[in-house]
Structures are given as C-alpha cells and as structure tokens.
Coordinates of C-alpha atoms in Angstrom, one line a residue:
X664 CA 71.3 135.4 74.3
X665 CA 70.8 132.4 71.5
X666 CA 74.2 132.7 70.7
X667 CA 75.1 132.5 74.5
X668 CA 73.0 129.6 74.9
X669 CA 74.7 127.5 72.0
X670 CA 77.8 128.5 74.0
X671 CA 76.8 127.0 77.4
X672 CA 75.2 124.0 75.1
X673 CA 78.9 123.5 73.7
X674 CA 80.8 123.8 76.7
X675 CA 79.1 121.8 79.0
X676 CA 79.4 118.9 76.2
X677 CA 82.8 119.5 76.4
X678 CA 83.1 119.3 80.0
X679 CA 80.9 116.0 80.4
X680 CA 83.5 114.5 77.5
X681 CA 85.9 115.6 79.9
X682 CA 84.8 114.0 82.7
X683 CA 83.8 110.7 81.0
X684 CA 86.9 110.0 78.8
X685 CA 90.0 110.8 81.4
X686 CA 93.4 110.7 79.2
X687 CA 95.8 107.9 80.2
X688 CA 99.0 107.5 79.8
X689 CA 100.1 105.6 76.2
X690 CA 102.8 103.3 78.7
X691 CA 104.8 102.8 81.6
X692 CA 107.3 105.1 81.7
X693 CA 108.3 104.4 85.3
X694 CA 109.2 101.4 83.8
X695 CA 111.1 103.0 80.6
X696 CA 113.1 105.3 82.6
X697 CA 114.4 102.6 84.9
X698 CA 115.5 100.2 81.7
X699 CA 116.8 103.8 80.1
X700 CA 119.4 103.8 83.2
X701 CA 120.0 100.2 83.4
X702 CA 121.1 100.3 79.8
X703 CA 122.9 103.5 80.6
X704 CA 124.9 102.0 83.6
X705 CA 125.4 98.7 81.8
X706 CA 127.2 100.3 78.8
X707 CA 129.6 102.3 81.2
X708 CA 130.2 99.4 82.4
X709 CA 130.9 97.5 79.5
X710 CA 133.4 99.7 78.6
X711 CA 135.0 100.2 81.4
X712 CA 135.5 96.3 82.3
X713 CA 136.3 95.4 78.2
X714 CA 139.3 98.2 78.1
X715 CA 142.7 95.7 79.0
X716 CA 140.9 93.2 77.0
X717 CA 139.8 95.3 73.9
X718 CA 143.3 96.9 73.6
X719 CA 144.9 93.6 73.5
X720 CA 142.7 91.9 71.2
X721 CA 141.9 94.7 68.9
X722 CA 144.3 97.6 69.7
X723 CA 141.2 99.9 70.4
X724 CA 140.1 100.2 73.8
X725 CA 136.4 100.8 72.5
X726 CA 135.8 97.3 70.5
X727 CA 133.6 95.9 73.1
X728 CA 131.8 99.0 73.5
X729 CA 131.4 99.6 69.9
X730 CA 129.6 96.3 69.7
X731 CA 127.3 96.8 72.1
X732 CA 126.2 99.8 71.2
X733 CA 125.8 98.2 67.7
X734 CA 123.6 95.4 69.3
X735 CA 121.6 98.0 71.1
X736 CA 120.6 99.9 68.2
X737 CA 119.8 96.7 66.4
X738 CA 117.3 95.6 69.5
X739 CA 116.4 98.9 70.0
X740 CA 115.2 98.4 66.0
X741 CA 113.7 95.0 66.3
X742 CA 111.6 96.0 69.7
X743 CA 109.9 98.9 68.2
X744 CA 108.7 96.8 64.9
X745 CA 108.0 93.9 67.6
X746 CA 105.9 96.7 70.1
X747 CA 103.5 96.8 66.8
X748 CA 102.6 93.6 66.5
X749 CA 99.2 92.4 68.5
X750 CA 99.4 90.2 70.9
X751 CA 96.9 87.9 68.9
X752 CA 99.7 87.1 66.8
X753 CA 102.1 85.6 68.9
X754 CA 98.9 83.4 70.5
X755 CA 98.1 82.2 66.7
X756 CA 101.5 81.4 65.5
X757 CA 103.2 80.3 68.7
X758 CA 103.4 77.0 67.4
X759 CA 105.5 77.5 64.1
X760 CA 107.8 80.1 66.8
X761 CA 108.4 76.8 68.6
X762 CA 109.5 74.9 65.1
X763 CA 111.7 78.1 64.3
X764 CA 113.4 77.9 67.6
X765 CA 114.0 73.5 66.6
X766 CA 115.5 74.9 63.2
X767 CA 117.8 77.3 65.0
X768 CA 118.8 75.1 67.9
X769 CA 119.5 72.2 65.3
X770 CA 121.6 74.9 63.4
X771 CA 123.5 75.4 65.8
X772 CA 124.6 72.3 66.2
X773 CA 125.5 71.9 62.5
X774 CA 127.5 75.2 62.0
X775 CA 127.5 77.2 64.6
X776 CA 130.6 78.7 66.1
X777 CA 132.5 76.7 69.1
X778 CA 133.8 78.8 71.9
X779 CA 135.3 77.4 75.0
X780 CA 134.3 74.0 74.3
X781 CA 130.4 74.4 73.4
X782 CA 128.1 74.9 69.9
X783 CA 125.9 78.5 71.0
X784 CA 126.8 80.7 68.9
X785 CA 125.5 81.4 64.8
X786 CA 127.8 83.5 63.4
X787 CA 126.8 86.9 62.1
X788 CA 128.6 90.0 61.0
X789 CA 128.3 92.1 64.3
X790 CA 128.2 89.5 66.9
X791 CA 127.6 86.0 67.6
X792 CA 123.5 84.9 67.7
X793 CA 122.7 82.8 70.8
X794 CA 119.7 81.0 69.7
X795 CA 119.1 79.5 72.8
X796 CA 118.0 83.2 74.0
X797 CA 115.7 83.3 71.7
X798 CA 114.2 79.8 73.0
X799 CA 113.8 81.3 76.4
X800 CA 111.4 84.1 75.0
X801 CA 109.7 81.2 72.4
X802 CA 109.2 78.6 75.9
X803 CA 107.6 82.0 77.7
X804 CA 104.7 82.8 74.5
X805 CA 104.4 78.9 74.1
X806 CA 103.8 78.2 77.9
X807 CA 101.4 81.0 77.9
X808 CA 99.2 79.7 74.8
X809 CA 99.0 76.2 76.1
X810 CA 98.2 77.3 79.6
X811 CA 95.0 80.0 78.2
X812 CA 93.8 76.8 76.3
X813 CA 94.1 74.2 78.8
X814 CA 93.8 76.4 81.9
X815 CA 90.8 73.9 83.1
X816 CA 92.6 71.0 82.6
X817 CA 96.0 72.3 84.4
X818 CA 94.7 73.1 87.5
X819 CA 92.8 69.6 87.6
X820 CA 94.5 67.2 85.5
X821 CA 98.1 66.1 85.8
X822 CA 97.9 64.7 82.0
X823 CA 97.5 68.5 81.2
X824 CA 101.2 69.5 82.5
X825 CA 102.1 66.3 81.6
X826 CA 101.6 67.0 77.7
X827 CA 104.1 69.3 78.1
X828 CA 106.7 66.7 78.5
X829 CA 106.9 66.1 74.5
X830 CA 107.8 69.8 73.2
X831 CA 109.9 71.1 76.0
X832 CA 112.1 67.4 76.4
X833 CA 112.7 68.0 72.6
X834 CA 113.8 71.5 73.6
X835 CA 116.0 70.7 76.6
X836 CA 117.8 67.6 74.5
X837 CA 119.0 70.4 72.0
X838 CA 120.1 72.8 74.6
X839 CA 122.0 70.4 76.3
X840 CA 123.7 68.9 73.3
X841 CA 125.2 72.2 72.7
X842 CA 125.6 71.9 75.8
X843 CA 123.9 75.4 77.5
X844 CA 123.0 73.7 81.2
X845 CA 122.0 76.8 81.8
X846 CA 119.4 78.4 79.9
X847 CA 117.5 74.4 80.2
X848 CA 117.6 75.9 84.3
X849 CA 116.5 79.0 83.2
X850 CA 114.0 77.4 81.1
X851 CA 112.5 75.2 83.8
X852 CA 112.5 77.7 86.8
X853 CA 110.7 80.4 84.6
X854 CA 108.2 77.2 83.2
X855 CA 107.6 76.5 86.6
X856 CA 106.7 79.9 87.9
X857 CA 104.2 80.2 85.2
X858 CA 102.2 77.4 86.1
X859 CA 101.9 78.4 89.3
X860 CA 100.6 81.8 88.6
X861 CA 97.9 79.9 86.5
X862 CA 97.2 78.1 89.2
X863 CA 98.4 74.7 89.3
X864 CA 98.4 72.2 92.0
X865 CA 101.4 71.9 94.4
X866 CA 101.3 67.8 93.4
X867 CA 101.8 69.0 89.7
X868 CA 105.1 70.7 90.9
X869 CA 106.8 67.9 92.5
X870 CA 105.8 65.4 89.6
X871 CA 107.9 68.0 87.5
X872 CA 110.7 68.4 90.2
X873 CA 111.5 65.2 91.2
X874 CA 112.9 63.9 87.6
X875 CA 114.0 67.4 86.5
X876 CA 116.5 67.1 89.9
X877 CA 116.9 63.2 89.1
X878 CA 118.0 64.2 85.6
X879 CA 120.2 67.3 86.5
X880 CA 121.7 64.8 89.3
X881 CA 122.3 62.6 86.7
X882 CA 123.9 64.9 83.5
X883 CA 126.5 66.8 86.8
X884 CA 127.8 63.4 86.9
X885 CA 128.1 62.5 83.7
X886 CA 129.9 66.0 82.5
X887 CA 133.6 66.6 83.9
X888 CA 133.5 70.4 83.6
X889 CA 129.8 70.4 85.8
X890 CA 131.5 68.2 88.2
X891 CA 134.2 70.7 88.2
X892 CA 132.4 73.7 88.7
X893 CA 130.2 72.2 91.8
X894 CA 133.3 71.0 93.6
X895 CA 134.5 74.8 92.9
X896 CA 131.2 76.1 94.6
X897 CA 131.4 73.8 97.9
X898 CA 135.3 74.5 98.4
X899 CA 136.4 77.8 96.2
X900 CA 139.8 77.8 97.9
X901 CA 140.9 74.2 96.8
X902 CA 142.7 74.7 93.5
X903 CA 143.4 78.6 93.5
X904 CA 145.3 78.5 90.7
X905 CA 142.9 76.2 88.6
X906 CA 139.4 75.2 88.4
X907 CA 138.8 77.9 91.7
X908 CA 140.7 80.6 90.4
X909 CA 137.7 82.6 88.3
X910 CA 135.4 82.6 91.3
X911 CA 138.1 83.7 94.0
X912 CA 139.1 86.3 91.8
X913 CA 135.7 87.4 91.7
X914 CA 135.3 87.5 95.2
X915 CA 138.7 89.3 95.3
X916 CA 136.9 91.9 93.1
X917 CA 134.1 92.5 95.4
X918 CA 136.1 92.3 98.3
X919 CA 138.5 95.1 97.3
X920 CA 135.3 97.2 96.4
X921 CA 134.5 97.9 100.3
X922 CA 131.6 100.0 101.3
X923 CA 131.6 102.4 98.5
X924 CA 134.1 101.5 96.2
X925 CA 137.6 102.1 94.7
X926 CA 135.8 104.4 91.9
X927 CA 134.6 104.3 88.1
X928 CA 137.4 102.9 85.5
X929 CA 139.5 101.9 88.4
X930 CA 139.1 98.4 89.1
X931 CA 142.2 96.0 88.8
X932 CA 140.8 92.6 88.7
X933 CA 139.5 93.6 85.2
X934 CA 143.0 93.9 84.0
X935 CA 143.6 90.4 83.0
X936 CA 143.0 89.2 86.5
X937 CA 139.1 87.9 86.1
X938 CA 138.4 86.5 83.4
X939 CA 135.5 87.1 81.5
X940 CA 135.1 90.4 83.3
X941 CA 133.0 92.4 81.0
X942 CA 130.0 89.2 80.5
X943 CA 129.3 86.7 83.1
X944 CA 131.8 88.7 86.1
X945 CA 131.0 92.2 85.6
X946 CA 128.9 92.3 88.6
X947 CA 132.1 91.8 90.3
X948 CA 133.9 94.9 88.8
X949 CA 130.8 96.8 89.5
X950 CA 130.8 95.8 93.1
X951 CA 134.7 96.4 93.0
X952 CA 133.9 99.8 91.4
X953 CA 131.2 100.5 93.6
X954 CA 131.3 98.9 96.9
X955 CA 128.5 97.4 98.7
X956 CA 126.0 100.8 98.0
X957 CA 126.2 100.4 94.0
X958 CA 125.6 96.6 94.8
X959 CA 122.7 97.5 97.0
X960 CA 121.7 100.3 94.3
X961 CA 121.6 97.7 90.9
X962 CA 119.5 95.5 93.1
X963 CA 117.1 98.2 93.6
X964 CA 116.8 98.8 90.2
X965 CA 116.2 95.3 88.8
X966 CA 113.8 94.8 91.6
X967 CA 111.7 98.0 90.4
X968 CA 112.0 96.4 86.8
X969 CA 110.4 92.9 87.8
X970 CA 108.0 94.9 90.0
X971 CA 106.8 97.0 87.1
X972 CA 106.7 94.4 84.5
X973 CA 104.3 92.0 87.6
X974 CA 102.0 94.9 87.9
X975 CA 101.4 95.3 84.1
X976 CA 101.0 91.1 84.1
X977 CA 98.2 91.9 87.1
X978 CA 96.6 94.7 85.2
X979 CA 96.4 93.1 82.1
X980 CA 95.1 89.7 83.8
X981 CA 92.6 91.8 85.1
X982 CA 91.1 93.5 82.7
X983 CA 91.0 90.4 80.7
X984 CA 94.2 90.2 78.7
X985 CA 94.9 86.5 80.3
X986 CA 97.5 85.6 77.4
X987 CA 99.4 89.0 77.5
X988 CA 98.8 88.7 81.6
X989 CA 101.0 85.0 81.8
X990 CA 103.4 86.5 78.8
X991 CA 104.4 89.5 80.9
X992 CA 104.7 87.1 84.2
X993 CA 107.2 84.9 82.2
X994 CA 109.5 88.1 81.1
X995 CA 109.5 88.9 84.6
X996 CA 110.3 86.1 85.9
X997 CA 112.7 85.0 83.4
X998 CA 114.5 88.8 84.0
X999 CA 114.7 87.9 87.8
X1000 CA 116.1 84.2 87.6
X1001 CA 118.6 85.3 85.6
X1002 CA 120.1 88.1 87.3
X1003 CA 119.6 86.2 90.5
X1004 CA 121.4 83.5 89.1
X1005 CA 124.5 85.7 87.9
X1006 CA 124.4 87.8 90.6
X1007 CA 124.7 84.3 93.2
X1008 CA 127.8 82.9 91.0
X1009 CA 130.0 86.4 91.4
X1010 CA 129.2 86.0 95.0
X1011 CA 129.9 82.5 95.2
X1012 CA 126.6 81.6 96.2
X1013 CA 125.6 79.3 93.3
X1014 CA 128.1 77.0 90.9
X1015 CA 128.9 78.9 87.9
X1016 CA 126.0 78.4 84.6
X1017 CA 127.7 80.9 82.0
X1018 CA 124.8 83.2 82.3
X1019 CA 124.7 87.0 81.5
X1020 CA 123.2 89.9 83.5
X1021 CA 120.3 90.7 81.8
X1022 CA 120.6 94.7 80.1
X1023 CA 124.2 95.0 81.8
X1024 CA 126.1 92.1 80.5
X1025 CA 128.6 92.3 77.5
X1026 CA 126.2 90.0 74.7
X1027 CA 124.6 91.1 71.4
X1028 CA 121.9 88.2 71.3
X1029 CA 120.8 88.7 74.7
X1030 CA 120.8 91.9 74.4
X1031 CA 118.6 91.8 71.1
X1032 CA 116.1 89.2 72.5
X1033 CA 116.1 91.1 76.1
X1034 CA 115.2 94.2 74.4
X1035 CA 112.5 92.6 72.0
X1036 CA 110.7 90.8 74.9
X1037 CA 110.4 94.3 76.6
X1038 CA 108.7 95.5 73.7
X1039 CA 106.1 92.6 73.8
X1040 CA 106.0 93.6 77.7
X1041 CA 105.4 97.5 77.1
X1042 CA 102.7 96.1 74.1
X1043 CA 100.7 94.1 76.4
X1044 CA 100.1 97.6 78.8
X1045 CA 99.3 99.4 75.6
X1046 CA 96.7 96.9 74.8
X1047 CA 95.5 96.6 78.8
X1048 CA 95.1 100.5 79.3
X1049 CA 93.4 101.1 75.6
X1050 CA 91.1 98.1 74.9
X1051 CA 88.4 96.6 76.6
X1052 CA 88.4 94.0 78.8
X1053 CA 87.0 90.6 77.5
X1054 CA 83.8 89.8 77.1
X1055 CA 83.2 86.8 79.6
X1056 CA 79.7 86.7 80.5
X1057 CA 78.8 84.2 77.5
X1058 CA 82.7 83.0 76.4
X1059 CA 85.2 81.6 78.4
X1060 CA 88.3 80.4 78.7
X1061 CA 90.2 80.5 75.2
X1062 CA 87.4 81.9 72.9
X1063 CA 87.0 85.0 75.6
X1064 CA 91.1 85.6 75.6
X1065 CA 91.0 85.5 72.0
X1066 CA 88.1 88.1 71.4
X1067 CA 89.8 90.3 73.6
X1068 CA 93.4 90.2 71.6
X1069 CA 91.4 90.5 68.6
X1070 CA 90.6 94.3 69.1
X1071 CA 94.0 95.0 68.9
X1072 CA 94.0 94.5 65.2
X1073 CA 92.2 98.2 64.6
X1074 CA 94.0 100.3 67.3
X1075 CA 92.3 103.5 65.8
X1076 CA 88.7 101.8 65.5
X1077 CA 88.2 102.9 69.2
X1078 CA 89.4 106.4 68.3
X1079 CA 87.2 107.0 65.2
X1080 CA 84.2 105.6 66.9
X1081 CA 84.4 108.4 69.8
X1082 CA 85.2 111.3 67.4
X1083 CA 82.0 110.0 65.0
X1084 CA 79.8 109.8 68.7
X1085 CA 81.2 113.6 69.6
X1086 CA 80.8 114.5 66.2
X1087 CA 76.9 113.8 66.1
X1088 CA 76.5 114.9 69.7
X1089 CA 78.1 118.5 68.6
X1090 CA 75.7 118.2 65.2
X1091 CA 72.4 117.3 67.3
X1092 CA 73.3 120.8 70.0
X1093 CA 73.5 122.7 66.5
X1094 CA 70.1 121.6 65.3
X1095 CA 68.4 122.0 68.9
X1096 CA 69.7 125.6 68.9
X1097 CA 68.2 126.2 65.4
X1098 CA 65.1 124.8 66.4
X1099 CA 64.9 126.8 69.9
X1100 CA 65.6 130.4 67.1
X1101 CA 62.6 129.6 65.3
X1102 CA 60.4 128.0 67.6
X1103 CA 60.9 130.9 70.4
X1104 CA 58.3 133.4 68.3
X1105 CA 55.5 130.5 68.7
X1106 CA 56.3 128.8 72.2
X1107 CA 56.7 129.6 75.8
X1108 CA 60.3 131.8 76.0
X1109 CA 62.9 128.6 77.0
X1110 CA 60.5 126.0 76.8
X1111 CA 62.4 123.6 74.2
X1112 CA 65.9 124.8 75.2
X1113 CA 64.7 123.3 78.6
X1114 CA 64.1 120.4 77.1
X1115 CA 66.7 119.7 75.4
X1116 CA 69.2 120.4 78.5
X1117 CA 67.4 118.2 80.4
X1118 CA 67.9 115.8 77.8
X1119 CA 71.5 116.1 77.5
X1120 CA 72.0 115.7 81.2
X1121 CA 69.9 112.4 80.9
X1122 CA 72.6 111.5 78.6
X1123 CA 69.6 110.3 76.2
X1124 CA 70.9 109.4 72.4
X1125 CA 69.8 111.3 69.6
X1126 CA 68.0 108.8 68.5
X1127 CA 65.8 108.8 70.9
X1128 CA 65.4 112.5 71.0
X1129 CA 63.8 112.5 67.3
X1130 CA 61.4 110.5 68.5
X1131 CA 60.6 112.2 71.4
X1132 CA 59.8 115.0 69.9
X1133 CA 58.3 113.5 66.7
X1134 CA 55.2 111.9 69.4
X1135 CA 54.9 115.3 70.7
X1136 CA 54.5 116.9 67.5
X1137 CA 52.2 114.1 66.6
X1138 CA 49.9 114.8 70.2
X1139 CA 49.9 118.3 69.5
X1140 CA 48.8 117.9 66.1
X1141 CA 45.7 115.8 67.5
X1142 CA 44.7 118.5 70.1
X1143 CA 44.5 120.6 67.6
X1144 CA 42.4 119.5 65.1
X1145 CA 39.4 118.3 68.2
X1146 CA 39.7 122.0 68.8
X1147 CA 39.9 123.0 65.3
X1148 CA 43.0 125.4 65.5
X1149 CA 46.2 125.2 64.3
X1150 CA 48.8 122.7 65.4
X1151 CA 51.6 124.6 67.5
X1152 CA 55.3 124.2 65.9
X1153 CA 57.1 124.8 69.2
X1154 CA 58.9 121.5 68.4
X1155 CA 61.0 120.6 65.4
X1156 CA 61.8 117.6 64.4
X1157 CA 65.4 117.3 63.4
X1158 CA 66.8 117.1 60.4
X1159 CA 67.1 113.4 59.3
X1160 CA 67.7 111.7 56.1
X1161 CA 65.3 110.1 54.6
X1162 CA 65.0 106.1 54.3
X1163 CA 63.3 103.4 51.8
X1164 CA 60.4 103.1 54.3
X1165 CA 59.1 106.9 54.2
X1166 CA 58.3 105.8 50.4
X1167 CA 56.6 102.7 50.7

C-alpha cells in the first residue's frame, strides 16, 4: 500500500507537470514547408529558363543551375549560423551594420563589377555580391532600433522621422550612384510601412512622400534609360524592336501560356526571345509554362509566406518582443514589395526596376541575404514562443524591449530551472513518503499522507511545507509537556541542510 501511495504521489506530479507545461512547437513550420517549395519550384525554374542561355555561354545546360544551387547551400549555411544569434545583437550593433553597409556600398563603387551599364556587383568566386541587398536587410534592423527607441517621439514629433533624413539620404546617394533606382524604392516603400505599423501620424507620411516623389520626378528626368523605360510602360507597343521589345516579349510569354499552360521545359520565349528570362522575366516563362492557374498558384504561395511571417511580427509584438515584432514586419513587407514589384513589370503594369523575385529569381546575393533574413524571421518565433514576455509594469519603452531580448542570451537557463524545480518537487514526494512509513506506527492511519496531498494540490512550495510542519511539531511538543507525556512524532520534519544560523 506505501509503495502504491508513492506511486499515485509520482503520477499525479507528473500529470499536473503535464498540464501546466504544454509542449510547443520549436517554429513555424507552416511557414518552412511553404519556403521548402518555393525554393523547390524556383530552382526548376531556373533551370529550365537558363538552358538556351547556359548552353551558349558555357556549353552545359546546367551552369545557371549549378550556381544556384551553390548559392543556396551557401545561404542555407549563413541562415542557420544567423538563426543563433539573439536578437539583442542585432539591436546593439545595428549601428556599425549600418557603417558596414557605407563600406560595402562605397566599394562598390570603387571596384566593383559593371554589367549593363551600372556598379552592383563585388566580384566573388561563385557569383557576383549585390551589396545593395544586404542594405535592404541593414535599413529593416536599423529602422527597427531607432523606432523601439524613439517610439514616443515618432508618433508625436515630426523631428523624430525627420532624423532619419541624415542616415538613409547617405544611403540612397550611394545606391543611386551605382545607380540601383530600385532597391532606394524598395528601400523607401518597406521604411514607410514600418512606421506605420509603429504608429506614426498620416502628416509624418506625406512630409516624407512629397520630396521622395519630387526627387524621383526629378532623377526620371535627369537619367535617359529611366526616361526610357517609363515611355515603354505608358506605350509598350511604340518601338517593338527597341526600348519596348523586352516587355512585349514578356507579355508574349504570358500570353502564349493560356489558362493552364504550354507545359514544364517547353516555353519558347526563353530561347533567346526574352531576355533575361531566368532573373528579372521568369515570372513570364512560368506563366508561359503554367498558364494563368500556376500564376494564380505562386501568388498563393507568396501570399501564405507574408501572412506567416505578419503573424509571427503580431505574436512576437505581443508577447513583448517589440524589436523582433517591427524586424519581422520589415522582412515581410520588404518580401511583398518586391515580388509585387516584379511580378507588375512582367505584366506590364509597372515600368521595369531590374528587380528579382524574391526565392525564385536567378541571383546568388539575393538569394543569400533572402535566406539569412528568414533565419532572423524563424529566430524572432523561437524567442516569442520560448521566452517571456517583457517585463513592463516598472520599464518601458527601450529599457523593457531590451530586458526582454536579453533572455535570449541563456536559451537553456529556462530549461535547467524547470528540471532543478521538478527535480526537488520529485525529492520533497520521496521524503513525505518516508516520513508517512515511519510516522504510520505512532499517528492516525493516513493522517500525514492527507496532508501532504492536500498540499501538493494547493501547489504550496517546499519551503513552506518545512515550516508547516516544523510549527506543528513545535505545538505538539508544547501540549505535551502541560500534560506531561511525550511529544507525538506523527510529523517529520524533512531533511534539510544545515545553515550558519543553527550554530550561532
């Protein structure tokens, strides 16, 4: 029966642990099944659009696909080192990020590669670095710093968003001396965004829109090939054989795809007919593959990839993550301007900006930096679902944020401190159930081992517990000498070591 007791005692610890501590899942992996397929499709793709291309410029029909599988592995690489590292990191140091991405963007300028007229590219030995991709991802964790600092100030001052002026002007000079018009749009829209999730003003938005569309007004004119490419977008079918020809092939492409499609590895605009079919146009061979449902299909799937990435943001704003929160809205939103923009542009529904596809495109820097700001993404749910949520009843603002991205430091601290609080719960059940064996001669039959279930079910520490039973003991012992008998030892006092005061 004692040993049937301890049992019970055991098991319904067990079962209370159960039902207190309910085991979640470690991340999203809706969300890493749907980026498993996207990469999936995108590679197919790749290869299938880069075939003509590849056999003429390498003699192997697999070159493009080769390097992108190659740039895949590498980001595949970099994102899991980058899904380690606490977001308290990228908070502290965003700063010196934002002089790293200055250094690059200057380097750039100074020996990087020229291709088609314009300074992106750092050579490397697989594939050309883009480091104004890595600027996107560096504006995003900068954006979100300065808006958990001044979060007060943005939503009353317009000095606040103002300040911003200085570091991002610096930043869109260098992009546009490259010149890369279109990451500086990118750059903007996704800057934008941001402060209106944090809550800015709707005045604060049109003291930032009214130069940025006075200045873009401005550098269209000023550029021949942005003057070109607008004229192309109002009237696509002026010069067919010139400036026009790239977009009404492209239009060709998803024209020829129909409904459903003329089938994988059979498109013909990719052979030599659209240029740059396997980067900026390979929307339009997968529509020409695919036909209108593929279309509707990769839509689908981007659109479940932003949704997933804006609930983790809302989760992790939520529980108090309020850096990680605005980080994760930025990836988002930066994933879904971009493939809005490229998708627009193969349609003919926005001038053409040399943009990529994000995950699908032909491109071993975005596909590196895409990849790696995933990893941040799938780093702040980690940290949303396993921490705590700040501690904001006597912090706010910064200090609270910062205290809550602290934690993440000591991952395993959590873990140890709940096997060290089962661990004495388990030890405390043992030394009830000794004391109920040799207290059951000299007490009422069941009297402590009531006790001490009704204790457990009060959830009372074990603390507490020694001391209940050390005052009983001591009222017992009391009785007992007025009536001049012997103290009963129906309670024991656990086991404890002992201190510097039971000396003194």
């Amino acid at each position: 029966m004692k040993v049937e007791n301890s049992q019970q005692l055991n098991l319904s610890f067990e079962e209370k642990l159960n039902q207190t501590v309910k085991p979640q899942m470690t991340m999203d992996y809706w969300l890493l099944a749907a980026l498993a397929c996207l990469l999936a499709l995108g590679s197919m793709m790749v290869f299938s659009s880069s075939i003509a291309l590849a056999e003429n410029n390498f003699g192997d029909s697999f070159a493009y696909l080769k390097r992108q599988l190659i740039a895949m592995a590498l980001g595949l690489m970099v994102a899991y080192v980058t899904f380690y590292i606490p977001m308290h990191f990228w908070k502290k140091n965003r700063g010196y990020l934002l002089l790293l991405g200055y250094v690059l963007l200057i380097a750039v300028l100074i020996i990087g590669t020229e291709i088609n007229g314009s300074k992106r590219w750092l050579p490397l030995p697989f594939f050309n670095f883009q480091p104004s991709e890595l600027m996107k991802l560096i504006a995003i964790i900068f954006m979100a710093g300065f808006l958990i600092k001044h979060h007060s100030e943005v939503s009353a001052r317009v000095t606040a968003v103002l300040r911003l002026a200085i570091p991002f002007a610096l930043m869109g000079i260098l992009l546009l001396l490259e010149p890369d018009f279109g990451a500086t749009f990118v750059i903007i829209a996704v800057l934008a965004i941001m402060l209106f999730i944090a809550g800015a003003p709707l005045k604060h938005f049109l003291i930032i829109l009214l130069p940025s569309t006075a200045l873009a007004v401005v550098l269209i004119n000023n550029a021949q090939y942005r003057l070109t490419r607008v004229q192309s977008f109002m009237n696509p079918w002026d010069d067919p054989f010139g400036s026009d020809y790239q977009l009404i092939q492209s239009l060709l492409a998803h024209g020829q795809g129909g409904w459903t499609g003329v089938g994988l590895g059979e498109s013909v605009q990719k052979l030599s007919y659209l240029p740059e079919a396997h980067t900026d146009y390979i929307f339009s061979i997968f529509g020409e593959e695919f036909g209108v449902v593929g279309v509707i299909a990769l839509i689908a799937l981007y659109a479940f990839i932003i949704l997933r990435i804006f609930l983790i943001a809302a989760q992790a704003m939520k529980k108090g993550h309020s850096f990680g929160g605005l980080i994760a809205y930025g990836i988002g939103s930066w994933i879904a301007v971009q493939a809005v923009i490229n998708m627009s542009v193969t349609l003919g529904l926005a001038p053409s900006k040399g943009l990529t596809l994000p995950l699908f495109s032909y491109g071993g820097s975005s596909m590196l930096i895409f990849l790696s700001a995933l990893a941040i993404v799938f780093r702040i749910d980690y940290e949303a679902r396993h921490y705590p949520p700040a501690r904001l009843t006597k912090q706010s603002g910064d200090n609270a944020d910062e205290d809550s991205d602290k934690t993440s430091d000591k991952p395993s601290e959590l873990a140890n401190v709940n096997a060290k609080d089962q661990k004495s719960a388990s030890m405390e059940s043992k030394r009830n159930n000794h004391a109920d064996q040799s207290s059951s001669t000299k007490s009422p039959a069941g009297k402590h081992s009531t006790d001490s279930k009704q204790l457990d079910s009060e959830g009372v520490t074990p603390k507490k517990r020694r001391r209940i039973f050390s005052n009983r003991k001591n009222v017992q012992s009391e009785a007992a000498e007025k009536s001049g008998s012997k103290p009963e030892s129906s309670v024991r006092e656990p086991i404890r070591k002992r201190s510097k005061r039971d000396f003194r």
